[in-house]
Structure formats: C-alpha cells, structure tokens
C-alpha cells in the first residue's frame, strides 16, 4: 500500500544559542507488513520562531532518524555524483535520480512566496543516500549541495539516520547570514521510484522518527539544536 509520513515541526528558537525543544505533530495514511511492504512519501515542514528582537539562526545541519521498518533503498535507482551536481545542478543529473523537492521558507508576515526565499531539490546521491541541492535567494543568490551521509548505529531503536551538513556557502552570503524562517521538503514517491523509501514490519506503537536541525550564528559560534520526535501509527 502507498502512503505518506507527514512531519510538521514548529520550533521555538530562543535566540541562537539556546533553541528550545520543538513541538511536533505527525500523521500517516499507510499500512505495510513484511509480506506487503509499502512505498512511502516523507513530508517534512519546520517553522522556526524567535522572540521579538532576537536574531534568527542559521541552519548548519539537518539529521533525520527513522526507526526499524523504514528503509531508504537508493542503491537500486540512478544516482548523481556530487561533482556533477555541484558543477551543473540537478539539471545535469539523470532525471530519475531526482527524488524530491522542497523550499526554504520566507517571512509569512510578508506573504513571501517560498521560491523567493530558496528552493531545495533532493537528488539520489552516491551510495544511494539523498543529497540536498539548495538555492538561496536572500540576501544573495547562492547554490550548493548538502551531501547526505548515512550514519549507521548499533542501536535497535535508531539503526541509522541521514545527516546533511549545510556548506558554509549556504550559511553566509555576501557577508550576511542566511536565516530562513523554516524549511519544507517532500522525499520519495516519485513515479519512477515509488519504493525509494519503503516500510515493512511495523512495530507496536508505529514507526519511530526523529528530526534534528543544528543552528548557529553564521560566525562559527552560538550553536543550538531544534529537536523533535514521534511515531507514525501503523495503518
């Protein structure tokens, strides 16, 4: 069966150095068993709010954990070399290596269209791990790849997670910190790769997930973390 994992995270960042834990909600419309695995589309949205007068943080890294029963099967699909992606962007990559899209979010008070702030394209990268191609439009147009790394663990709760380190070029542009109001992306479910992310063997209580966004001040200091976690109910 097909379905979606939908993660909505509202993060409250207290300044930059001390990001408060995020609140989260998550829903799903899917069902899968070991006999009938299901392809899944992962949808994530992160909204970052700061107190009046506080500086908005720079994103320095993103980590996405999934518990047992959720698998990224990127090795079975076309991939795009990091050098190719950085040289020519997603247009230079095989079309069937494109696995998702997203955006850096603009100021909702200004009604800013997401594309005015920045765009994200998710590409199946080396070793079948997704990379993020990010184009930021504010304060200047810059584009670069945040290469995905699969981090494996002996933990039975979190056997592995994907980590994206945001390159320096996407933290500061023209000497000005890049400080989005949030981000969103949809990964998986492409017509040519329905099972890029698949589920099977749902545990009691559902599929576990955890999202972590690392933040900074754009000057190498004042590190912080936005953290959220939850479970997708078994269909």
XYZ file of N, CA and C in Angstrom:
705
model
N 0.835 -1.188 0.000
C 0.000 0.000 0.000
C 0.872 1.241 0.000
N 0.410 2.291 -0.643
C 1.149 3.544 -0.681
C 0.655 4.454 0.426
N 1.471 5.415 0.796
C 1.017 6.334 1.816
C 2.000 7.454 2.027
N 1.789 8.199 3.076
C 2.633 9.343 3.378
C 2.971 9.364 4.861
N 4.199 9.778 5.160
C 4.577 10.179 6.504
C 4.611 11.697 6.475
N 3.867 12.345 7.346
C 3.803 13.801 7.351
C 4.333 14.301 8.689
N 5.434 15.040 8.669
C 6.043 15.589 9.872
C 5.874 17.094 9.851
N 5.225 17.655 10.869
C 5.072 19.101 10.982
C 5.720 19.519 12.290
N 6.755 20.316 12.207
C 7.507 20.717 13.394
C 7.457 22.222 13.540
N 7.031 22.710 14.705
C 7.045 24.148 14.987
C 8.110 24.398 16.036
N 9.237 24.908 15.624
C 10.357 25.094 16.535
C 10.375 26.500 17.106
N 10.631 26.627 18.394
C 10.760 27.936 19.021
C 12.210 28.138 19.406
N 12.912 28.962 18.662
C 14.327 29.184 18.916
C 14.486 30.405 19.810
N 15.053 30.193 20.962
C 15.243 31.281 21.927
C 16.604 31.897 21.656
N 16.624 32.947 20.849
C 17.891 33.488 20.397
C 18.516 32.491 19.440
N 19.842 32.316 19.518
C 20.523 31.352 18.675
C 21.165 30.265 19.521
N 21.733 30.646 20.644
C 22.500 29.683 21.412
C 21.621 28.644 22.088
N 20.388 28.990 22.444
C 19.550 28.070 23.214
C 18.233 27.845 22.493
N 18.215 26.877 21.614
C 16.979 26.560 20.902
C 16.132 25.639 21.766
N 14.889 26.019 22.004
C 14.020 25.212 22.833
C 13.571 23.975 22.067
N 13.200 22.880 22.771
C 12.697 21.700 22.073
C 11.493 22.052 21.216
N 11.404 21.426 20.064
C 10.306 21.701 19.160
C 9.069 20.905 19.563
N 7.899 21.456 19.268
C 6.674 20.686 19.399
C 6.375 20.064 18.049
N 5.669 18.967 18.049
C 5.518 18.257 16.791
C 4.182 17.536 16.710
N 3.694 17.370 15.495
C 2.564 16.503 15.223
C 2.907 15.697 13.992
N 2.329 14.518 13.880
C 2.661 13.681 12.752
C 1.487 12.762 12.459
N 1.094 12.659 11.194
C 0.010 11.774 10.805
C 0.463 10.897 9.651
N -0.245 9.825 9.406
C 0.105 8.942 8.307
C -1.134 8.242 7.779
N -1.107 7.911 6.505
C -2.186 7.126 5.909
C -1.524 6.019 5.100
N -1.095 4.982 5.775
C -0.418 3.887 5.105
C -0.530 2.636 5.966
N -0.265 1.514 5.369
C -0.194 0.257 6.091
C 0.790 -0.641 5.361
N 1.619 -1.353 6.097
C 2.568 -2.246 5.467
C 2.895 -3.386 6.426
N 3.212 -4.515 5.876
C 3.620 -5.680 6.651
C 4.825 -6.289 5.957
N 5.542 -7.203 6.599
C 6.667 -7.837 5.907
C 6.249 -8.493 4.594
N 5.007 -8.993 4.522
C 4.531 -9.639 3.300
C 4.113 -8.629 2.246
N 3.716 -7.435 2.675
C 3.251 -6.412 1.737
C 3.918 -5.077 2.074
N 5.192 -4.928 1.726
C 5.872 -3.650 2.001
C 5.226 -2.522 1.217
N 5.319 -1.326 1.754
C 4.704 -0.175 1.100
C 5.701 0.925 0.830
N 5.637 1.493 -0.382
C 6.414 2.686 -0.669
C 5.807 3.862 0.080
N 6.633 4.818 0.486
C 6.147 5.903 1.325
C 6.760 7.224 0.885
N 5.989 8.280 1.034
C 6.431 9.644 0.759
C 6.590 10.348 2.101
N 7.770 10.912 2.365
C 8.039 11.608 3.620
C 7.912 13.109 3.385
N 7.049 13.756 4.149
C 6.819 15.193 4.021
C 7.192 15.863 5.335
N 8.102 16.819 5.267
C 8.613 17.491 6.468
C 8.445 18.996 6.327
N 8.003 19.649 7.376
C 7.962 21.110 7.411
C 8.463 21.563 8.780
N 9.375 22.501 8.782
C 9.926 23.060 10.013
C 9.728 24.565 9.981
N 9.014 25.110 10.959
C 8.838 26.557 11.103
C 9.605 27.005 12.342
N 10.489 27.962 12.183
C 11.314 28.445 13.290
C 10.839 29.827 13.710
N 10.482 29.954 14.981
C 10.024 31.231 15.527
C 11.025 31.694 16.582
N 11.300 32.989 16.603
C 12.217 33.549 17.591
C 11.511 34.679 18.328
N 11.912 34.944 19.576
C 11.311 36.053 20.324
C 11.588 37.386 19.634
N 10.742 38.347 19.891
C 10.914 39.684 19.316
C 12.290 40.238 19.690
N 12.999 40.730 18.705
C 14.309 41.328 18.943
C 15.460 40.349 18.875
N 15.175 39.041 18.861
C 16.247 38.048 18.806
C 16.678 37.826 17.360
N 17.932 37.462 17.188
C 18.438 37.186 15.843
C 17.984 35.802 15.389
N 17.626 35.708 14.138
C 17.188 34.434 13.564
C 18.408 33.559 13.297
N 18.330 32.243 13.568
C 19.512 31.391 13.422
C 19.787 30.974 11.986
N 21.033 30.614 11.756
C 21.499 29.999 10.520
C 21.375 28.488 10.674
N 20.971 27.783 9.611
C 20.942 26.321 9.644
C 22.322 25.795 9.271
N 22.890 24.939 10.120
C 24.213 24.381 9.848
C 24.170 22.881 9.552
N 23.070 22.225 9.883
C 22.965 20.789 9.618
C 21.567 20.272 9.891
N 21.221 19.173 9.270
C 19.918 18.535 9.442
C 20.158 17.040 9.597
N 19.443 16.406 10.518
C 19.526 14.964 10.700
C 18.122 14.392 10.772
N 17.895 13.285 10.068
C 16.596 12.623 10.065
C 16.792 11.157 10.413
N 16.241 10.766 11.562
C 16.295 9.378 12.017
C 14.988 8.664 11.672
N 15.071 7.382 11.344
C 13.884 6.538 11.239
C 14.162 5.244 11.981
N 13.126 4.734 12.649
C 13.284 3.512 13.413
C 13.210 2.267 12.544
N 13.276 1.089 13.146
C 13.202 -0.166 12.389
C 11.931 -0.235 11.553
N 12.054 -0.781 10.362
C 10.896 -0.945 9.488
C 10.798 0.086 8.387
N 11.653 1.114 8.419
C 11.687 2.127 7.358
C 13.052 2.042 6.677
N 13.064 1.894 5.360
C 14.301 1.667 4.623
C 14.418 2.641 3.457
N 15.620 3.218 3.284
C 15.938 4.011 2.101
C 16.681 3.099 1.139
N 16.081 2.823 -0.021
C 16.663 1.873 -0.964
C 17.274 2.530 -2.169
N 18.052 3.574 -1.956
C 18.575 4.361 -3.063
C 19.559 3.649 -3.962
N 20.177 2.584 -3.492
C 21.162 1.875 -4.315
C 20.523 1.245 -5.551
N 19.214 1.068 -5.545
C 18.526 0.422 -6.673
C 18.159 1.406 -7.773
N 18.440 2.694 -7.573
C 17.981 3.709 -8.521
C 19.166 4.523 -9.051
N 19.000 5.214 -10.178
C 20.078 6.057 -10.701
C 20.522 7.090 -9.667
N 21.795 7.410 -9.675
C 22.332 8.385 -8.732
C 23.072 9.480 -9.490
N 23.422 10.535 -8.765
C 24.146 11.663 -9.349
C 25.393 11.926 -8.517
N 26.537 11.961 -9.163
C 27.790 12.228 -8.459
C 27.786 13.640 -7.890
N 28.403 13.803 -6.731
C 28.441 15.105 -6.088
C 29.107 16.151 -6.980
N 30.190 15.769 -7.660
C 30.883 16.714 -8.540
C 29.970 17.163 -9.678
N 29.168 16.238 -10.214
C 28.230 16.587 -11.282
C 27.169 17.536 -10.769
N 26.641 17.258 -9.597
C 25.610 18.107 -9.006
C 26.131 19.509 -8.754
N 27.333 19.608 -8.199
C 27.888 20.930 -7.886
C 28.273 21.690 -9.155
N 28.630 20.976 -10.179
C 29.050 21.646 -11.421
C 27.859 22.153 -12.222
N 26.775 21.360 -12.294
C 25.673 21.721 -13.164
C 24.312 21.757 -12.523
N 24.237 21.511 -11.207
C 22.939 21.496 -10.545
C 22.134 20.270 -10.933
N 20.881 20.164 -10.456
C 20.052 18.995 -10.758
C 19.827 18.758 -12.243
N 19.890 19.813 -13.056
C 19.675 19.663 -14.495
C 20.739 18.782 -15.141
N 21.913 18.690 -14.506
C 22.999 17.871 -15.052
C 22.898 16.416 -14.606
N 21.974 16.123 -13.690
C 21.836 14.776 -13.142
C 20.828 13.962 -13.944
N 20.914 12.627 -13.877
C 19.880 11.804 -14.503
C 18.506 12.171 -13.947
N 17.518 12.289 -14.825
C 16.189 12.707 -14.377
C 15.646 11.779 -13.302
N 15.904 10.495 -13.433
C 15.354 9.532 -12.478
C 16.153 9.452 -11.182
N 17.159 10.332 -11.037
C 17.847 10.445 -9.746
C 17.204 11.509 -8.869
N 16.235 12.266 -9.409
C 15.570 13.329 -8.653
C 14.467 12.708 -7.805
N 14.565 12.852 -6.483
C 13.699 12.119 -5.575
C 12.799 12.998 -4.710
N 12.876 14.313 -4.852
C 12.008 15.156 -4.040
C 12.309 16.628 -4.227
N 11.440 17.451 -3.684
C 11.597 18.902 -3.764
C 11.245 19.529 -2.426
N 11.653 20.784 -2.276
C 11.338 21.498 -1.045
C 11.632 22.972 -1.185
N 11.646 23.664 -0.052
C 11.837 25.109 -0.069
C 12.417 25.587 1.250
N 13.187 26.691 1.188
C 13.491 27.488 2.365
C 12.338 28.476 2.518
N 11.816 28.591 3.699
C 10.602 29.376 3.897
C 10.914 30.835 4.167
N 10.115 31.719 3.554
C 10.237 33.147 3.768
C 9.365 33.618 4.912
N 9.370 34.917 5.144
C 8.623 35.520 6.241
C 7.118 35.426 5.951
N 6.356 34.670 6.767
C 4.918 34.551 6.494
C 4.186 35.878 6.655
N 4.723 36.777 7.463
C 4.077 38.069 7.663
C 4.104 38.914 6.399
N 5.084 38.653 5.531
C 5.212 39.395 4.281
C 4.536 38.669 3.124
N 4.007 37.473 3.398
C 3.391 36.692 2.344
C 4.383 36.303 1.271
N 5.632 36.088 1.671
C 6.689 35.809 0.703
C 6.532 34.409 0.132
N 6.524 34.311 -1.180
C 6.475 33.015 -1.838
C 7.743 32.233 -1.513
N 7.590 30.923 -1.305
C 8.737 30.106 -0.921
C 9.879 30.223 -1.922
N 9.540 30.265 -3.216
C 10.576 30.313 -4.243
C 11.394 31.595 -4.166
N 10.837 32.633 -3.543
C 11.603 33.871 -3.396
C 12.702 33.721 -2.348
N 12.502 32.804 -1.420
C 13.489 32.608 -0.370
C 14.537 31.575 -0.782
N 14.089 30.458 -1.295
C 15.035 29.437 -1.726
C 14.342 28.141 -2.085
N 15.010 27.332 -2.891
C 14.454 26.065 -3.337
C 15.368 24.907 -2.939
N 14.778 23.757 -2.739
C 15.519 22.541 -2.415
C 15.130 21.467 -3.430
N 16.123 20.801 -4.000
C 15.894 19.631 -4.833
C 16.631 18.468 -4.194
N 15.941 17.348 -4.018
C 16.550 16.176 -3.392
C 16.954 15.206 -4.485
N 18.239 14.831 -4.471
C 18.828 14.013 -5.522
C 19.407 12.745 -4.899
N 19.184 11.615 -5.540
C 19.800 10.377 -5.076
C 21.301 10.464 -5.319
N 22.055 10.514 -4.228
C 23.482 10.747 -4.334
C 24.298 9.477 -4.270
N 25.607 9.624 -4.091
C 26.497 8.470 -4.014
C 26.039 7.483 -2.948
N 26.171 6.197 -3.244
C 25.798 5.108 -2.331
C 24.311 5.090 -2.010
N 23.493 5.769 -2.843
C 22.049 5.718 -2.640
C 21.534 6.553 -1.501
N 22.308 7.536 -1.033
C 21.886 8.422 0.056
C 21.466 9.759 -0.546
N 20.302 10.303 -0.172
C 19.852 11.559 -0.785
C 20.724 12.753 -0.413
N 20.981 13.613 -1.394
C 21.659 14.891 -1.179
C 20.674 16.019 -1.424
N 20.912 17.165 -0.796
C 20.048 18.329 -0.944
C 20.752 19.374 -1.808
N 20.134 19.754 -2.929
C 20.631 20.880 -3.727
C 19.817 22.092 -3.299
N 20.474 23.079 -2.699
C 19.787 24.225 -2.112
C 20.173 25.488 -2.867
N 19.158 26.227 -3.305
C 19.362 27.529 -3.939
C 18.730 28.573 -3.037
N 19.544 29.456 -2.475
C 19.040 30.526 -1.613
C 19.035 31.840 -2.386
N 17.963 32.609 -2.243
C 17.814 33.874 -2.970
C 18.043 35.106 -2.091
N 18.232 34.906 -0.788
C 18.260 36.038 0.132
C 19.320 35.783 1.203
N 20.325 36.669 1.343
C 20.439 38.036 0.817
C 21.041 38.120 -0.588
N 21.569 37.008 -1.101
C 22.098 36.968 -2.460
C 21.874 35.562 -2.987
N 21.893 35.417 -4.300
C 21.664 34.086 -4.849
C 22.921 33.237 -4.716
N 22.787 32.123 -4.005
C 23.871 31.152 -3.867
C 23.261 29.762 -4.017
N 24.057 28.820 -4.506
C 23.588 27.450 -4.684
C 24.720 26.488 -4.359
N 24.381 25.393 -3.672
C 25.393 24.399 -3.322
C 24.681 23.126 -2.881
N 25.452 22.059 -2.751
C 24.905 20.764 -2.350
C 25.236 20.471 -0.896
N 24.231 20.026 -0.153
C 24.433 19.454 1.176
C 24.403 17.939 0.979
N 25.569 17.329 0.982
C 25.691 15.913 0.661
C 25.202 15.065 1.831
N 24.380 14.078 1.538
C 23.843 13.214 2.579
C 24.822 12.126 2.974
N 24.856 11.829 4.266
C 25.681 10.748 4.802
C 24.791 9.815 5.613
N 24.876 8.522 5.360
C 24.120 7.555 6.143
C 24.967 7.136 7.332
N 24.465 7.401 8.521
C 25.184 7.078 9.751
C 24.523 5.850 10.368
N 25.251 4.754 10.431
C 24.711 3.523 10.993
C 25.055 3.413 12.467
N 24.180 2.725 13.203
C 24.341 2.613 14.646
C 23.990 1.207 15.090
N 24.552 0.803 16.228
C 24.216 -0.495 16.825
C 22.909 -0.430 17.602
N 22.332 0.766 17.704
C 21.094 0.947 18.447
C 19.948 0.205 17.761
N 19.155 -0.521 18.537
C 17.981 -1.189 17.969
C 16.845 -0.202 17.745
N 16.856 0.915 18.465
C 15.812 1.918 18.297
C 16.082 2.794 17.085
N 17.347 3.173 16.892
C 17.740 4.038 15.774
C 18.892 3.368 15.029
N 18.593 2.399 14.145
C 19.677 1.682 13.461
C 20.470 2.542 12.488
N 19.938 3.677 12.108
C 20.674 4.553 11.206
C 19.924 5.838 10.951
N 20.638 6.870 10.501
C 19.984 8.116 10.147
C 20.778 8.823 9.053
N 20.106 9.744 8.370
C 20.748 10.525 7.320
C 21.138 11.882 7.896
N 22.361 12.289 7.612
C 22.866 13.574 8.107
C 23.293 14.437 6.927
N 22.804 15.674 6.918
C 23.206 16.648 5.907
C 23.927 17.808 6.604
N 25.155 18.077 6.228
C 25.891 19.232 6.728
C 25.721 20.368 5.724
N 25.201 21.502 6.182
C 24.981 22.639 5.294
C 26.322 23.323 5.027
N 26.748 23.433 3.769
C 28.053 24.052 3.482
C 28.079 25.529 3.871
N 29.271 26.002 4.119
C 29.459 27.392 4.546
C 28.848 28.373 3.548
N 28.895 28.024 2.266
C 28.364 28.915 1.234
C 26.874 29.152 1.393
N 26.163 28.229 2.084
C 24.730 28.367 2.311
C 24.414 28.839 3.725
N 25.438 29.228 4.465
C 25.240 29.796 5.798
C 25.409 31.317 5.794
N 26.318 31.794 4.963
C 26.603 33.231 4.871
C 26.781 33.587 3.401
N 26.105 34.634 2.937
C 26.242 35.101 1.555
C 26.520 36.598 1.563
N 27.551 36.995 0.850
C 27.937 38.409 0.785
C 28.143 38.997 2.178
N 28.662 38.149 3.092
C 28.926 38.599 4.457
C 27.702 38.660 5.351
N 26.533 38.277 4.840
C 25.284 38.351 5.606
C 24.796 36.935 5.909
N 24.461 36.602 7.171
C 23.956 35.266 7.492
C 22.662 34.961 6.748
N 22.534 33.720 6.264
C 21.302 33.243 5.627
C 20.420 32.659 6.725
N 19.287 33.287 6.981
C 18.459 32.929 8.139
C 17.016 32.680 7.710
N 16.713 31.517 7.148
C 15.340 31.238 6.712
C 14.372 31.135 7.885
N 13.096 31.282 7.592
C 12.052 31.145 8.600
C 11.655 29.687 8.801
N 12.257 28.807 8.050
C 11.973 27.383 8.162
C 12.326 26.685 6.871
N 11.933 25.431 6.774
C 12.149 24.672 5.558
C 11.061 23.615 5.429
N 10.867 23.154 4.215
C 9.941 22.057 3.972
C 10.491 21.220 2.836
N 10.190 19.926 2.857
C 10.557 19.094 1.720
C 9.702 17.837 1.698
N 9.576 17.273 0.507
C 8.888 16.010 0.292
C 9.894 15.075 -0.364
N 10.087 13.897 0.225
C 11.074 12.938 -0.252
C 10.383 11.610 -0.532
N 10.644 11.035 -1.723
C 10.077 9.740 -2.062
C 8.774 9.859 -2.825
N 8.292 8.709 -3.319
C 7.011 8.671 -4.003
C 7.038 9.057 -5.463
N 8.232 9.325 -6.044
C 8.310 9.682 -7.461
C 7.779 8.530 -8.307
N 7.204 8.855 -9.465
C 6.605 7.831 -10.324
C 7.610 6.752 -10.699
N 8.888 7.124 -10.860
C 9.918 6.169 -11.270
C 10.623 5.526 -10.069
N 10.228 5.884 -8.855
C 10.893 5.341 -7.662
C 9.918 5.309 -6.488
N 8.804 4.610 -6.685
C 7.781 4.557 -5.639
C 8.322 3.996 -4.329
N 9.280 3.080 -4.428
C 9.788 2.405 -3.232
C 11.166 2.914 -2.814
N 11.492 4.156 -3.192
C 12.777 4.730 -2.748
C 12.848 4.685 -1.224
N 11.735 5.014 -0.576
C 11.595 4.807 0.859
C 10.453 3.816 1.041
N 10.693 2.745 1.781
C 9.661 1.736 1.953
C 9.507 1.384 3.425
N 8.343 0.849 3.756
C 8.049 0.450 5.128
C 7.649 -1.013 5.158
N 7.968 -1.668 6.255
C 7.584 -3.057 6.463
C 7.740 -3.365 7.951
N 7.023 -4.357 8.400
C 7.196 -4.833 9.767
C 6.959 -3.773 10.820
N 5.814 -3.126 10.771
C 5.529 -2.057 11.722
C 5.533 -2.576 13.162
N 6.295 -1.915 14.009
C 6.384 -2.288 15.413
C 5.170 -1.781 16.185
N 4.979 -2.322 17.377
C 3.911 -1.824 18.248
C 4.127 -0.343 18.500
N 3.086 0.443 18.316
C 3.208 1.879 18.542
C 3.567 2.663 17.301
N 3.899 1.974 16.203
C 4.157 2.677 14.952
C 5.628 2.821 14.621
N 5.876 3.451 13.460
C 7.249 3.715 13.005
C 7.791 4.965 13.699
N 8.969 4.845 14.277
C 9.565 5.966 15.015
C 10.336 6.882 14.068
N 10.347 8.186 14.387
C 11.126 9.161 13.621
C 11.677 10.214 14.585
N 12.736 10.863 14.142
C 13.307 11.979 14.911
C 13.942 12.951 13.929
N 13.713 14.232 14.141
C 14.273 15.287 13.294
C 15.107 16.220 14.162
N 16.305 16.533 13.699
C 17.175 17.471 14.426
C 17.753 18.475 13.440
N 17.644 19.754 13.771
C 18.230 20.816 12.961
C 19.270 21.540 13.814
N 20.492 21.585 13.331
C 21.575 22.289 14.016
C 21.596 23.736 13.542
N 21.804 24.648 14.465
C 21.785 26.069 14.132
C 23.060 26.751 14.625
N 23.307 27.952 14.098
C 24.451 28.750 14.509
C 24.174 30.216 14.249
N 25.198 31.030 14.399
C 25.034 32.473 14.198
C 25.700 32.959 12.914
N 26.247 32.019 12.120
C 26.915 32.396 10.887
C 28.343 32.846 11.082
N 28.813 32.836 12.328
C 30.167 33.292 12.621
C 30.993 32.219 13.319
N 30.493 30.988 13.269
C 31.233 29.879 13.869
C 30.961 29.656 15.333
N 30.008 30.370 15.904
C 29.713 30.200 17.328
C 28.230 30.100 17.588
N 27.869 30.166 18.868
C 26.468 30.178 19.309
C 25.660 29.040 18.697
N 26.161 27.793 18.873
C 25.481 26.639 18.306
C 24.227 26.297 19.104
N 23.231 25.786 18.408
C 21.993 25.365 19.046
C 21.380 24.198 18.294
N 20.290 23.663 18.844
C 19.646 22.498 18.250
C 18.130 22.644 18.360
N 17.414 22.312 17.276
C 15.979 22.127 17.309
C 15.720 20.628 17.179
N 14.974 20.052 18.101
C 14.810 18.615 18.173
C 13.332 18.266 18.246
N 12.916 17.242 17.498
C 11.536 16.759 17.590
C 11.538 15.265 17.286
N 10.551 14.554 17.858
C 10.463 13.116 17.584
C 9.030 12.655 17.769
N 8.727 11.496 17.237
C 7.366 10.980 17.342
C 7.254 9.616 16.691
N 6.012 9.169 16.463
C 5.766 7.871 15.825
C 4.645 7.990 14.815
N 4.774 7.272 13.725
C 3.722 7.166 12.727
C 2.864 5.964 13.094
N 1.579 6.129 13.334
C 0.736 4.977 13.671
C 0.711 3.955 12.546
N 0.684 2.700 12.899
C 0.541 1.646 11.894
C -0.834 1.787 11.241
N -0.861 1.659 9.915
C -2.107 1.851 9.204
C -3.169 0.885 9.635
